[in-house]
């Protein structure tokens, strides 16, 4: 048996606990009042996903599209100063600048993104405008800012007092070294299946805190931080973006589902590709995936990754199964 197979087997038998199988309860037990096929549904990373999912589900329950839902959903943590890894209130880079990355993708395969964007509270909405109003996929830095301003987005100071104080504390003994560890990040990636069964996704972040100025992570890279294919499913990532970019994780996971893997198996294989070649002990990476039936999977390198699921009329926060068994 190949190492890859062993990993999948070990992962499923060894690490996937009861927490990951509400999908069985959802499809066999809890009936979705709006659909018998597992949708509409919304799923997203971390606890800030709970209010984001609520906002997205409101759109879906009115018959709205997945693309409108994902945008509405992630705008909630983008505007929340307490969500210190996304949008307004996000922790800055090592020079004290809040720089944002985001991407969005719809069920037709259309997509848009912005990277290294400053002063705009809702990068996801700028990414959507890039998708809808330009022939391009990604705008970056000063060009992205100019595009946002030209399209009526207000220029704002995104560095809150709380974030500035944290950064000043960090500066005291950081020696100005960017860090990659298991805790200095928390992107929101959000996937939705609407009442027509169409999938869209969004991903938005202030990236790794205290990163080098100009650093861009996986979150705005279509296929790395997020990817959807309406024939198959969708995936989004959180954690150390460098590791996700090196394996083009979200695209990989969607392709594995196309070849027959369940969302859970595909997420485990996505993590397997990372731990195979990279020093994973210092890095947290989490993947979330859904398929067209509304089944989902999640997997991370370390414990402590959780995700929010809104499906079948209920909203819950679920602990992801993980690779490292101490
Ligand atoms: N993936 C993001 C990045 O590398 C970080 C995160 O998930 O918070 O920028």
XYZ file of C-alpha atoms and ligand atoms in Angstrom:
335
model
C 0.000 0.000 0.000
C 1.395 3.413 -0.873
C 2.185 5.925 1.828
C -0.603 8.061 0.506
C -3.155 5.311 0.964
C -1.814 4.474 4.405
C -2.208 8.102 5.379
C -5.797 8.265 4.243
C -6.645 5.052 6.028
C -4.813 6.050 9.210
C -6.377 9.475 9.103
C -9.917 8.260 8.750
C -9.674 5.479 11.294
C -7.363 7.202 13.718
C -8.243 10.821 13.736
C -11.771 11.396 12.488
C -13.941 11.422 15.533
C -17.629 11.818 15.981
C -17.328 15.537 15.368
C -16.804 15.195 11.646
C -19.710 12.939 10.938
C -22.691 15.182 11.551
C -22.943 14.866 7.767
C -24.343 11.363 8.322
C -26.806 12.658 10.865
C -27.666 15.521 8.559
C -28.427 13.356 5.583
C -30.102 10.507 7.460
C -31.610 12.159 10.465
C -32.064 15.908 10.466
C -34.227 16.861 7.545
C -33.460 20.112 5.907
C -36.736 22.073 5.936
C -35.751 23.817 2.729
C -34.364 20.956 0.751
C -33.922 17.226 0.946
C -30.546 17.353 -0.728
C -28.393 18.992 1.895
C -28.752 22.504 0.587
C -28.947 25.391 0.994
C -25.892 25.175 3.196
C -23.078 27.448 4.323
C -19.800 26.408 5.870
C -16.872 28.550 6.968
C -13.658 28.599 8.936
C -13.318 29.399 12.643
C -15.851 30.781 15.103
C -16.233 34.085 13.250
C -17.915 31.827 10.708
C -21.034 31.588 12.891
C -22.278 35.161 12.316
C -20.920 35.064 8.764
C -22.952 31.940 8.036
C -26.062 33.552 9.511
C -25.744 36.473 7.111
C -25.094 34.174 4.160
C -27.996 31.874 5.045
C -30.380 34.847 5.192
C -29.584 35.504 1.543
C -30.018 31.850 0.582
C -33.325 31.416 2.382
C -34.765 34.315 0.423
C -33.839 32.422 -2.734
C -30.636 34.424 -3.244
C -27.644 33.107 -5.125
C -24.576 31.474 -3.615
C -22.366 34.287 -4.896
C -24.473 36.937 -3.109
C -24.499 34.781 0.005
C -20.744 34.275 0.245
C -20.080 37.968 -0.198
C -22.685 38.947 2.415
C -21.311 36.331 4.791
C -17.659 37.299 4.864
C -18.446 41.001 5.021
C -19.507 40.387 8.640
C -16.032 39.557 10.037
C -14.463 42.056 7.615
C -16.388 44.827 9.401
C -15.910 43.433 12.912
C -12.974 45.023 14.780
C -12.931 42.062 17.190
C -12.097 39.723 14.337
C -8.378 40.532 14.335
C -7.350 38.504 11.337
C -9.825 39.819 8.781
C -10.547 43.296 7.377
C -11.069 46.203 9.779
C -9.239 45.545 13.048
C -6.898 43.008 11.441
C -3.383 42.786 12.868
C -0.874 44.689 10.744
C 2.348 43.688 9.051
C 5.661 44.249 10.821
C 5.677 47.896 9.705
C 2.233 48.584 11.148
C 0.229 48.474 7.888
C -2.993 46.482 7.603
C -2.789 44.782 4.205
C -5.629 42.619 2.963
C -6.068 39.689 0.578
C -9.379 38.282 -0.714
C -10.897 36.227 -3.490
C -14.337 35.175 -4.679
C -15.522 32.572 -7.206
C -18.950 31.754 -8.602
C -20.636 28.658 -9.993
C -19.705 29.510 -13.579
C -15.999 29.488 -12.759
C -15.788 33.257 -12.845
C -13.539 34.730 -10.175
C -11.866 37.865 -8.885
C -9.311 38.743 -6.271
C -7.316 41.497 -4.624
C -4.012 41.256 -2.851
C -1.902 43.612 -0.751
C -4.851 46.008 -0.589
C -4.797 48.734 2.055
C -7.435 51.139 3.465
C -10.522 49.310 2.184
C -12.741 47.619 4.751
C -14.396 45.163 2.370
C -11.792 43.618 0.082
C -14.231 40.838 -0.825
C -16.535 43.352 -2.497
C -13.601 44.818 -4.401
C -12.679 41.283 -5.505
C -16.224 40.808 -6.756
C -16.014 44.054 -8.726
C -12.719 42.861 -10.259
C -14.582 39.712 -11.301
C -17.574 41.531 -12.742
C -16.136 44.732 -14.173
C -12.672 43.919 -15.475
C -11.200 41.381 -17.885
C -8.735 40.408 -15.118
C -8.749 38.054 -12.152
C -6.423 39.800 -9.691
C -5.524 43.381 -8.858
C -2.828 44.136 -6.323
C -1.465 46.906 -4.110
C -1.763 50.487 -5.351
C -3.637 49.368 -8.472
C -6.224 47.523 -6.413
C -6.644 50.537 -4.152
C -7.102 52.884 -7.112
C -9.680 50.525 -8.608
C -11.545 50.391 -5.289
C -11.590 54.174 -4.915
C -12.683 54.624 -8.537
C -15.574 52.287 -7.775
C -16.754 54.267 -4.789
C -15.263 52.315 -1.884
C -14.342 54.716 0.943
C -10.713 55.037 2.060
C -10.495 54.157 5.746
C -7.942 53.670 8.489
C -8.192 49.963 9.306
C -5.708 49.851 12.189
C -7.681 49.902 15.444
C -6.161 50.959 18.776
C -6.345 47.365 19.956
C -4.438 46.076 16.925
C -1.874 48.892 17.182
C -1.218 48.031 20.850
C -0.698 44.341 20.015
C 1.721 45.269 17.252
C 3.631 47.622 19.572
C 3.923 44.790 22.106
C 5.168 42.464 19.395
C 7.778 44.988 18.291
C 9.380 45.000 21.767
C 11.056 41.640 21.445
C 10.381 40.493 17.939
C 13.681 41.665 16.485
C 11.474 42.536 13.533
C 11.408 38.869 12.471
C 8.302 37.688 10.647
C 6.955 34.582 12.322
C 5.188 31.547 11.068
C 3.564 29.537 13.795
C 0.382 27.751 14.677
C -1.465 30.762 16.008
C -0.858 34.059 14.195
C -3.643 33.760 11.621
C -7.369 33.039 11.165
C -8.707 33.719 7.683
C -12.373 33.326 6.888
C -13.063 31.003 3.987
C -16.768 30.453 3.305
C -18.538 28.122 0.874
C -22.245 28.124 0.041
C -24.636 25.890 -1.864
C -27.806 27.739 -2.834
C -31.316 26.414 -3.388
C -30.493 25.635 -7.017
C -27.536 23.543 -5.854
C -25.004 26.042 -7.213
C -21.750 26.586 -5.324
C -19.720 29.730 -4.703
C -16.874 30.587 -2.348
C -15.160 33.553 -0.734
C -11.978 33.974 1.257
C -10.711 37.125 2.995
C -7.930 37.900 5.451
C -5.386 40.332 6.833
C -2.941 37.449 6.454
C -0.212 36.401 8.813
C 0.219 39.026 11.490
C 3.570 40.868 11.481
C 4.420 39.518 8.038
C 6.929 41.326 5.844
C 5.472 44.361 4.096
C 4.287 43.219 0.672
C 3.839 39.585 1.633
C 0.814 37.974 -0.017
C -0.575 34.669 1.202
C -2.734 31.938 -0.270
C -6.088 33.611 0.389
C -6.328 35.714 -2.814
C -4.847 32.964 -5.014
C -7.601 31.106 -6.848
C -6.921 27.392 -6.353
C -4.775 27.933 -3.243
C -6.908 29.721 -0.634
C -10.190 28.804 -2.304
C -11.577 27.063 -5.357
C -14.986 25.947 -6.562
C -16.076 23.873 -9.508
C -19.829 23.653 -9.814
C -19.655 20.115 -11.227
C -17.800 18.858 -8.177
C -17.649 21.010 -5.050
C -15.553 23.625 -3.326
C -12.714 24.046 -0.875
C -11.144 26.790 1.203
C -8.035 27.006 3.339
C -6.795 28.716 6.454
C -3.436 28.761 8.144
C 0.088 29.246 6.882
C -0.477 30.370 3.325
C 2.995 29.492 2.131
C 2.296 25.795 2.733
C -1.049 26.004 0.950
C 0.449 27.837 -2.037
C 3.212 25.251 -2.439
C 0.602 22.527 -2.884
C -2.209 24.562 -4.513
C -4.365 23.000 -1.827
C -7.928 24.023 -2.675
C -7.609 23.120 -6.348
C -6.019 19.811 -5.381
C -8.862 18.954 -3.020
C -11.573 19.762 -5.554
C -9.778 17.651 -8.155
C -9.546 14.747 -5.703
C -13.301 14.980 -5.170
C -13.758 14.935 -8.943
C -11.884 11.628 -8.943
C -14.256 10.179 -6.375
C -12.848 11.152 -2.981
C -15.313 12.271 -0.335
C -14.775 15.826 0.979
C -13.224 14.289 4.108
C -10.812 12.035 2.210
C -9.843 14.898 -0.060
C -9.080 17.254 2.862
C -6.943 14.574 4.507
C -4.983 14.073 1.315
C -4.524 17.850 1.026
C -2.906 17.874 4.464
C -0.881 14.766 3.567
C 0.753 16.657 0.701
C 1.858 19.314 3.184
C 3.188 17.110 5.962
C 5.077 14.987 3.432
C 7.556 17.730 2.505
C 7.260 20.627 4.906
C 8.143 21.283 8.501
C 4.575 20.991 9.632
C 5.206 20.974 13.386
C 5.330 24.772 13.466
C 2.473 25.347 11.071
C -1.265 25.142 11.312
C -3.204 24.598 8.110
C -6.895 23.739 7.902
C -9.012 22.746 4.917
C -12.792 22.735 4.519
C -14.537 21.147 1.546
C -18.072 20.493 0.325
C -19.458 18.507 -2.569
C -22.555 18.977 -4.704
C -24.632 16.775 -2.401
C -23.971 19.100 0.520
C -21.601 16.708 2.284
C -18.612 18.296 3.914
C -15.163 17.445 5.226
C -12.454 19.176 7.237
C -8.927 18.396 8.306
C -6.018 20.274 9.850
C -2.408 19.664 10.812
C -2.807 20.547 14.500
C -5.810 20.522 16.820
C -7.736 23.775 17.429
C -9.061 24.288 13.942
C -12.814 24.604 14.027
C -15.459 25.544 11.530
C -19.042 26.746 11.436
C -21.748 24.803 9.628
C -25.227 26.091 8.851
C -27.349 23.357 7.320
C -30.691 21.693 7.886
C -31.953 24.621 9.928
C -29.214 24.468 12.545
C -25.992 26.314 13.102
C -23.030 24.761 14.922
C -19.330 25.093 15.549
C -17.459 21.826 14.944
C -13.942 20.806 15.932
C -11.984 19.578 12.950
C -10.167 16.266 13.102
C -6.415 16.717 12.734
C -3.203 15.009 11.728
C -0.860 15.390 14.679
C -1.562 12.749 17.308
C 0.611 13.568 20.330
N -3.922 31.819 5.052
C -3.668 33.149 5.528
C -2.381 33.663 4.985
O -1.430 32.909 4.888
C -3.596 33.228 6.993
C -4.787 32.747 7.744
O -5.372 31.734 7.503
O -5.193 33.485 8.619
O -2.286 34.837 4.747
